[in-house]
Short mmCIF file of C-alpha atoms and ligand atoms in Angstrom, two decimals:
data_model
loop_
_atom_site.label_atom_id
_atom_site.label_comp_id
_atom_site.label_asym_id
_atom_site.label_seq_id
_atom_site.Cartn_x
_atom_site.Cartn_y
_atom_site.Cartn_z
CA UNK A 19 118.25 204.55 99.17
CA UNK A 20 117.44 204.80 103.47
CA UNK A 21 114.07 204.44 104.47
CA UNK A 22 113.27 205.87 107.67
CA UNK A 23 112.60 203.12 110.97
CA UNK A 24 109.02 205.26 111.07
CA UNK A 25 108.08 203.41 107.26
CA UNK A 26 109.67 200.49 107.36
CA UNK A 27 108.28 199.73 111.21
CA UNK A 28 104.77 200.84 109.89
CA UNK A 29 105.03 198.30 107.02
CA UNK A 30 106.04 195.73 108.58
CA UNK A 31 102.91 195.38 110.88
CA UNK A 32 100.74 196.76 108.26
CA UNK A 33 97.59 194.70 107.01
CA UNK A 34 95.25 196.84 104.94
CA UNK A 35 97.86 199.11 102.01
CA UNK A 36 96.83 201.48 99.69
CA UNK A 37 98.92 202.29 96.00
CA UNK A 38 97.76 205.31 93.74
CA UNK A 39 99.82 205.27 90.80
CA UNK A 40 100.22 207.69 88.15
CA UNK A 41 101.91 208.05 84.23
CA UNK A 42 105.51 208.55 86.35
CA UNK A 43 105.43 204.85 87.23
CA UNK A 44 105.72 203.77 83.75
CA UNK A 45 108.04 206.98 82.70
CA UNK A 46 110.74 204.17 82.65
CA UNK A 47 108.91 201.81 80.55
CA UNK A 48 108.85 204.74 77.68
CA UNK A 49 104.88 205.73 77.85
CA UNK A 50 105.23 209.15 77.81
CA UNK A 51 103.81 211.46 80.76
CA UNK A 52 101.12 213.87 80.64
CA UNK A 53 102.77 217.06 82.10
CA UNK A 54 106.35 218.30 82.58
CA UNK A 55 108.87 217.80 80.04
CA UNK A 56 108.21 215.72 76.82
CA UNK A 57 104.49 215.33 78.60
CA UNK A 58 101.92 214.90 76.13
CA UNK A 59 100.01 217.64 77.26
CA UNK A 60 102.98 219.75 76.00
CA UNK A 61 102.47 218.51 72.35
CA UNK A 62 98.63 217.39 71.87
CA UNK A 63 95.62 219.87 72.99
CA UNK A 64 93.29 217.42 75.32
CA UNK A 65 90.49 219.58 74.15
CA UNK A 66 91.37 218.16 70.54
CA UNK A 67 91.59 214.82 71.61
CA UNK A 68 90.39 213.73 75.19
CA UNK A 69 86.83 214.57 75.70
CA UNK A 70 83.14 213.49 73.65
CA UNK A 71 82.89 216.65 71.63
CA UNK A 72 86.06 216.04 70.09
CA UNK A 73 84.85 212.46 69.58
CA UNK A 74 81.73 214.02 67.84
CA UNK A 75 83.30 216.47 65.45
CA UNK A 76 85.91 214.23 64.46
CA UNK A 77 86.14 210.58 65.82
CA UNK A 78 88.80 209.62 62.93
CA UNK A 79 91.26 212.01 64.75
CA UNK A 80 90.53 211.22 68.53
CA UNK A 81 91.05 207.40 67.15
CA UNK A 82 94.50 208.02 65.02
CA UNK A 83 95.55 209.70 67.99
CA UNK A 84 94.15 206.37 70.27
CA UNK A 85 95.57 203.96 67.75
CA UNK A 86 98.93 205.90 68.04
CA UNK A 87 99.28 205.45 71.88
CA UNK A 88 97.63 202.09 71.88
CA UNK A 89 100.56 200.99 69.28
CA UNK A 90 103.23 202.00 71.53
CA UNK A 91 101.64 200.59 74.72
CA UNK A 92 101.53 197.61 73.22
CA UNK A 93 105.13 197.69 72.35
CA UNK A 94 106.96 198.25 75.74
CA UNK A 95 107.30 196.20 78.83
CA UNK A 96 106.46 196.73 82.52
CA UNK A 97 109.74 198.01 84.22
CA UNK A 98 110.76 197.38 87.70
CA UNK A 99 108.50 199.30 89.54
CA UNK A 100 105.32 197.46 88.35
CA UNK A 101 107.19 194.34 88.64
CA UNK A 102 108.11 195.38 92.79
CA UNK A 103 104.18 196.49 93.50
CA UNK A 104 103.69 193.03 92.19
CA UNK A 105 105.81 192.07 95.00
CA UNK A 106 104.76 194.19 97.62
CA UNK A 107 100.81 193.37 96.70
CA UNK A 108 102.30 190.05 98.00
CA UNK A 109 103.67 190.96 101.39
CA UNK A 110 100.06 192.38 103.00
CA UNK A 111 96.80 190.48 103.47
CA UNK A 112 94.89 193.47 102.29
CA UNK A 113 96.38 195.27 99.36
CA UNK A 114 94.75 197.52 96.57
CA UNK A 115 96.48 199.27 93.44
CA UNK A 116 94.48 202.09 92.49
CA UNK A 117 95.70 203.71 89.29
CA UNK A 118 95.14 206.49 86.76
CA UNK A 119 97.24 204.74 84.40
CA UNK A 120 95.54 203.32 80.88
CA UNK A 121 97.86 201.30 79.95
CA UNK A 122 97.15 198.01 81.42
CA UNK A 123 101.11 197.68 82.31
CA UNK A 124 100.28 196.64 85.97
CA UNK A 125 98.27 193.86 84.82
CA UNK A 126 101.08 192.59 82.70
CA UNK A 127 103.33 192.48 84.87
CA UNK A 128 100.89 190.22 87.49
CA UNK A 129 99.31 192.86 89.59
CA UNK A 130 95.99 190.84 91.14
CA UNK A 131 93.99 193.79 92.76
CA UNK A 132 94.30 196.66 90.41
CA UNK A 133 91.78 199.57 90.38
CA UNK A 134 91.69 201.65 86.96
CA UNK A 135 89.62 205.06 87.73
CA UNK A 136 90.69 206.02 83.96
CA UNK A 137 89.70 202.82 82.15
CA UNK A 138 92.33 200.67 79.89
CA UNK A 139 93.27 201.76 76.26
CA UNK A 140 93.39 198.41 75.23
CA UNK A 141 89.22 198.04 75.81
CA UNK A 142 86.58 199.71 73.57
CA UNK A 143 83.31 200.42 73.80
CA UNK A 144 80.01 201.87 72.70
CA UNK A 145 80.49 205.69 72.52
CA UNK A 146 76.62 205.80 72.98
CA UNK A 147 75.16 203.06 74.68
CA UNK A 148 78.40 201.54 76.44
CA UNK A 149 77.83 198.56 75.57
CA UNK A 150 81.78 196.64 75.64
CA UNK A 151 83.18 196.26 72.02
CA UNK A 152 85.20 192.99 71.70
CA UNK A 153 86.39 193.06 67.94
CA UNK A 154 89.34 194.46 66.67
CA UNK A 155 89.78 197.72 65.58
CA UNK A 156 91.55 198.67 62.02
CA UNK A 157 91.49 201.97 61.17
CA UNK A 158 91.61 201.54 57.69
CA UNK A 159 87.86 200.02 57.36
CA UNK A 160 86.70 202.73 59.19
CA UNK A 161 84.75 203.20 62.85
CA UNK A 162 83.14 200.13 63.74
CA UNK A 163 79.87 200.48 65.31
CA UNK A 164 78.02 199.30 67.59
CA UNK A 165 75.70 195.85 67.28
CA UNK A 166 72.73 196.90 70.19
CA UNK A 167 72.70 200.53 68.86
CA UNK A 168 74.90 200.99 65.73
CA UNK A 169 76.89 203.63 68.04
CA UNK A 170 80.33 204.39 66.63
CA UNK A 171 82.85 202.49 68.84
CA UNK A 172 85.36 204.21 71.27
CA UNK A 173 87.96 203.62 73.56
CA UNK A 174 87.14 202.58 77.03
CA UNK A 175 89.35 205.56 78.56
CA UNK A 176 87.90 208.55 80.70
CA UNK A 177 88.19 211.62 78.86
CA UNK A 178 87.88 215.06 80.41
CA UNK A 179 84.51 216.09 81.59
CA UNK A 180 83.51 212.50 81.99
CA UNK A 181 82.53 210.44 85.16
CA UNK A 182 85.13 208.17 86.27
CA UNK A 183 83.47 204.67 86.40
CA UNK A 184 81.23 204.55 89.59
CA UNK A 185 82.41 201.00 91.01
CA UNK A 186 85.87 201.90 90.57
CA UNK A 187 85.87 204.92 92.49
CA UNK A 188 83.45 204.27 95.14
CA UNK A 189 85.61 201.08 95.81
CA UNK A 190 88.92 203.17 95.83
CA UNK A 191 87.29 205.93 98.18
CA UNK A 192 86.34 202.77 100.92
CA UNK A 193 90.02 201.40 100.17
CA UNK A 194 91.79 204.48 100.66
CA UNK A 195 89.90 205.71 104.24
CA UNK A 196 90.35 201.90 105.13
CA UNK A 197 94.34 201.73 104.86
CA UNK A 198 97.05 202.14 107.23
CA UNK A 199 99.81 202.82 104.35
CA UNK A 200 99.13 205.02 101.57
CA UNK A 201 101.39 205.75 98.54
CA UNK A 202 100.85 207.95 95.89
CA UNK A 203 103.81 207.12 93.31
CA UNK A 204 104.13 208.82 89.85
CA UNK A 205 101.55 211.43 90.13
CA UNK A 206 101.34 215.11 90.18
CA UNK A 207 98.59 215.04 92.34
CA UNK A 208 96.66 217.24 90.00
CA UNK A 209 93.71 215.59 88.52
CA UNK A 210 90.58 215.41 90.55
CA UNK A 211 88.95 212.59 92.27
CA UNK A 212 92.31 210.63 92.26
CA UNK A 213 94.03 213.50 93.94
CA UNK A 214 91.82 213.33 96.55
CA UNK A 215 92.49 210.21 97.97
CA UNK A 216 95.36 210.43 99.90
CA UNK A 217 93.93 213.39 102.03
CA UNK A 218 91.11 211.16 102.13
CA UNK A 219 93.87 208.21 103.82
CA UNK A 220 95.15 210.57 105.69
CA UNK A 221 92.54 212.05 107.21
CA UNK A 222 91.55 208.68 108.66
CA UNK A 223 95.02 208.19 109.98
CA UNK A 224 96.73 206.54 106.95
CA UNK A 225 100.82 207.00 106.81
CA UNK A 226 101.30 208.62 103.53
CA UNK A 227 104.25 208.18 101.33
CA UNK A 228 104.81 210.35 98.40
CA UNK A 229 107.35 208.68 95.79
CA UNK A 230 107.90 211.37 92.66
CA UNK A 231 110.93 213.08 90.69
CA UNK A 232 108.91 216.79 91.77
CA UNK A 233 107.08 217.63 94.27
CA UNK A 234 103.35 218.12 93.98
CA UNK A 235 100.97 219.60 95.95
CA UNK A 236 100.49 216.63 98.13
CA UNK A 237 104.13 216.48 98.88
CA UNK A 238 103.54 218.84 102.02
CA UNK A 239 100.65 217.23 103.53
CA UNK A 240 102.31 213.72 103.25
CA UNK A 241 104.40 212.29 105.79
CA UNK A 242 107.25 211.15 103.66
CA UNK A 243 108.87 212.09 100.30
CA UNK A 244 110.69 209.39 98.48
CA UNK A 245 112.34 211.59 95.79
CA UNK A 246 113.10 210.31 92.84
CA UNK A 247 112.49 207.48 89.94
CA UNK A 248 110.11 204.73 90.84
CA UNK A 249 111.64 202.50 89.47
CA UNK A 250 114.50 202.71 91.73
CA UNK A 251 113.08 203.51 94.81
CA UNK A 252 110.21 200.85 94.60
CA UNK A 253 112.87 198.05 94.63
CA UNK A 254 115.25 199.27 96.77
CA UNK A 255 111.77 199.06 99.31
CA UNK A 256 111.32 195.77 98.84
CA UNK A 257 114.82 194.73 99.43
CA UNK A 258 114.74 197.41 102.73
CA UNK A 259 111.86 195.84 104.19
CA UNK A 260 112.45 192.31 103.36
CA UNK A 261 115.97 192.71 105.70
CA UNK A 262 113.92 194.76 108.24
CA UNK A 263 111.88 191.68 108.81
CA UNK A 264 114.30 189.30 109.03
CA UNK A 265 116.05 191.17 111.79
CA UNK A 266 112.31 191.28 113.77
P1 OAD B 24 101.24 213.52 85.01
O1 OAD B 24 101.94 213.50 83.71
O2 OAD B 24 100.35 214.65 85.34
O3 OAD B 24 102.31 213.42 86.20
C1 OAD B 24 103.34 212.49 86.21
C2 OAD B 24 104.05 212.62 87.54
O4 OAD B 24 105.05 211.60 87.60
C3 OAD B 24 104.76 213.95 87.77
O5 OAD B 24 104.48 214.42 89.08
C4 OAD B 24 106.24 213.61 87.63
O6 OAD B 24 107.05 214.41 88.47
C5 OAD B 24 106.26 212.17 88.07
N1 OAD B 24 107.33 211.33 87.48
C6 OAD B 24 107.84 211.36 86.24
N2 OAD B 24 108.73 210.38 86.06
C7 OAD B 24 108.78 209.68 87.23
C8 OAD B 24 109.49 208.54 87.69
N3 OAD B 24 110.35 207.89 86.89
N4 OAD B 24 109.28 208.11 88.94
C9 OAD B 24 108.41 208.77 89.77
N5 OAD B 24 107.72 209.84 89.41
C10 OAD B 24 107.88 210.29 88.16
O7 OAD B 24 100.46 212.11 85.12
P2 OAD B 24 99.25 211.71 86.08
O8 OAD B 24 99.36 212.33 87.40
O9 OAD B 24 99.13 210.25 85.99
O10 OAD B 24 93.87 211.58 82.65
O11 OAD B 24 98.04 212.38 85.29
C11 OAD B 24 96.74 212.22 85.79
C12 OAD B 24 95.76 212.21 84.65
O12 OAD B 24 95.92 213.40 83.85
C13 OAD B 24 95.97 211.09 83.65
O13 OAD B 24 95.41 209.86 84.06
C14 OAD B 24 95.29 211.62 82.42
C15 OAD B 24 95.83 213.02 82.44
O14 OAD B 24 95.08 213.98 81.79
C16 OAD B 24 93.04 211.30 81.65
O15 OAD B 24 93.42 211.09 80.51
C17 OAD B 24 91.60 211.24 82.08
#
């Protein structure tokens, strides 16, 4: 793929970049989406399975459902885009990955400064007193609870209706009006606060880069699409910008 003299001049004399990163970054590693085509939104009712009250009127289902995705997470690899943020976390002094994602696939793949605003699926916790939950779960022995409270035991995720985690998105509000680069990659841009934050870049002068298959309703407000898979485009960058600078 081209990138445009505009993006690869602004990187190159960048300092302080911002990535939001959504389920379409690890599309490729096979964790299934939440909207479009084969999203799991498409075959699973969030109302069933994503929020407290379905936690309260039946926790064995919201957990099969958990222990479901958790097995298959746990089965696949980072693909080559996490593996190129990796890379371009590398290239600026200040550098945050913000991301929506569960599925701690950025950390495996050696991501340093990585912001979850949704939690991580591989962490449980207290469903009433919060207190972190560092045994294993088996389904077959039934809910563990909680040792403080004796509080049936949940995954760390944010479900709908909750708060997202108040360090995590206070710190990803200051990183995003702080940046001079801002990508949103393998979102659709739908799900408030995180869809807020590139208006919030870009309304304190951030460059923003959209990389998707769609567009979204960001897509006109950004100053670049990058259409297409992640997991091409995001290496392709790399290899772009590491020529642009040595020809500086
Ligand atoms: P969505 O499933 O809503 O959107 C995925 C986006 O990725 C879409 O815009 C696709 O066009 C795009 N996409 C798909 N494959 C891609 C690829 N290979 N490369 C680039 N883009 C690709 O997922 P999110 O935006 O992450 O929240 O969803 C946000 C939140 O909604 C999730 O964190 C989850 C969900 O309900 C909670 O569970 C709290």
């Amino acid at each position: 793929m081209e990138f445009s003299n505009r993006l690869l001049k602004r990187l190159s004399v960048a300092y302080n970049v911002v990535v939001l990163t959504g389920a379409g970054v690890s599309a490729a590693s096979g964790v299934p989406t939440f909207r479009g085509e084969g999203g799991l939104w498409k075959k699973f009712r969030p109302q069933e399975l994503a929020n407290f009250e379905a936690f309260s009127r039946n926790p064995e289902l919201v957990w099969e459902w958990y222990d479901w995705r958790r097995k298959l997470i746990k089965n696949v690899r980072p693909n080559l885009a996490h593996y190129a943020l990796v890379d371009l976390e590398k290239r600026f002094h200040d550098f945050f990955l913000i991301t929506q994602n569960v599925d701690n696939l950025h950390q495996k793949a050696g991501s340093q400064k990585v912001i979850e605003l949704h939690g991580n699926i591989m962490r449980n916790k207290c469903a009433n007193c919060g207190e972190p939950y560092t045994g294993e779960i088996s389904l077959k022995g039934g809910i563990p609870s909680c040792k403080k409270c004796n509080g049936l035991i949940r995954p760390d995720v944010v479900w709908f209706g909750e708060m997202l985690p108040k360090h995590e998105i206070l710190k990803a509000q200051e990183v995003s009006m702080g940046c001079e680069v801002f990508f949103s990659i393998g979102t659709s841009s739908l799900v408030e606060p995180a869809a807020s934050l590139p208006f919030m870049a870009k309304g304190n002068g951030a460059y923003v880069v959209e990389i998707n298959t769609d567009t979204t309703p960001l897509t006109d407000a950004a100053d670049e699409l990058l259409a297409g898979p992640a997991d091409k485009i995001l290496p392709d960058l790399i290899i772009s910008l590491e020529k642009y600078s040595q020809n500086l």
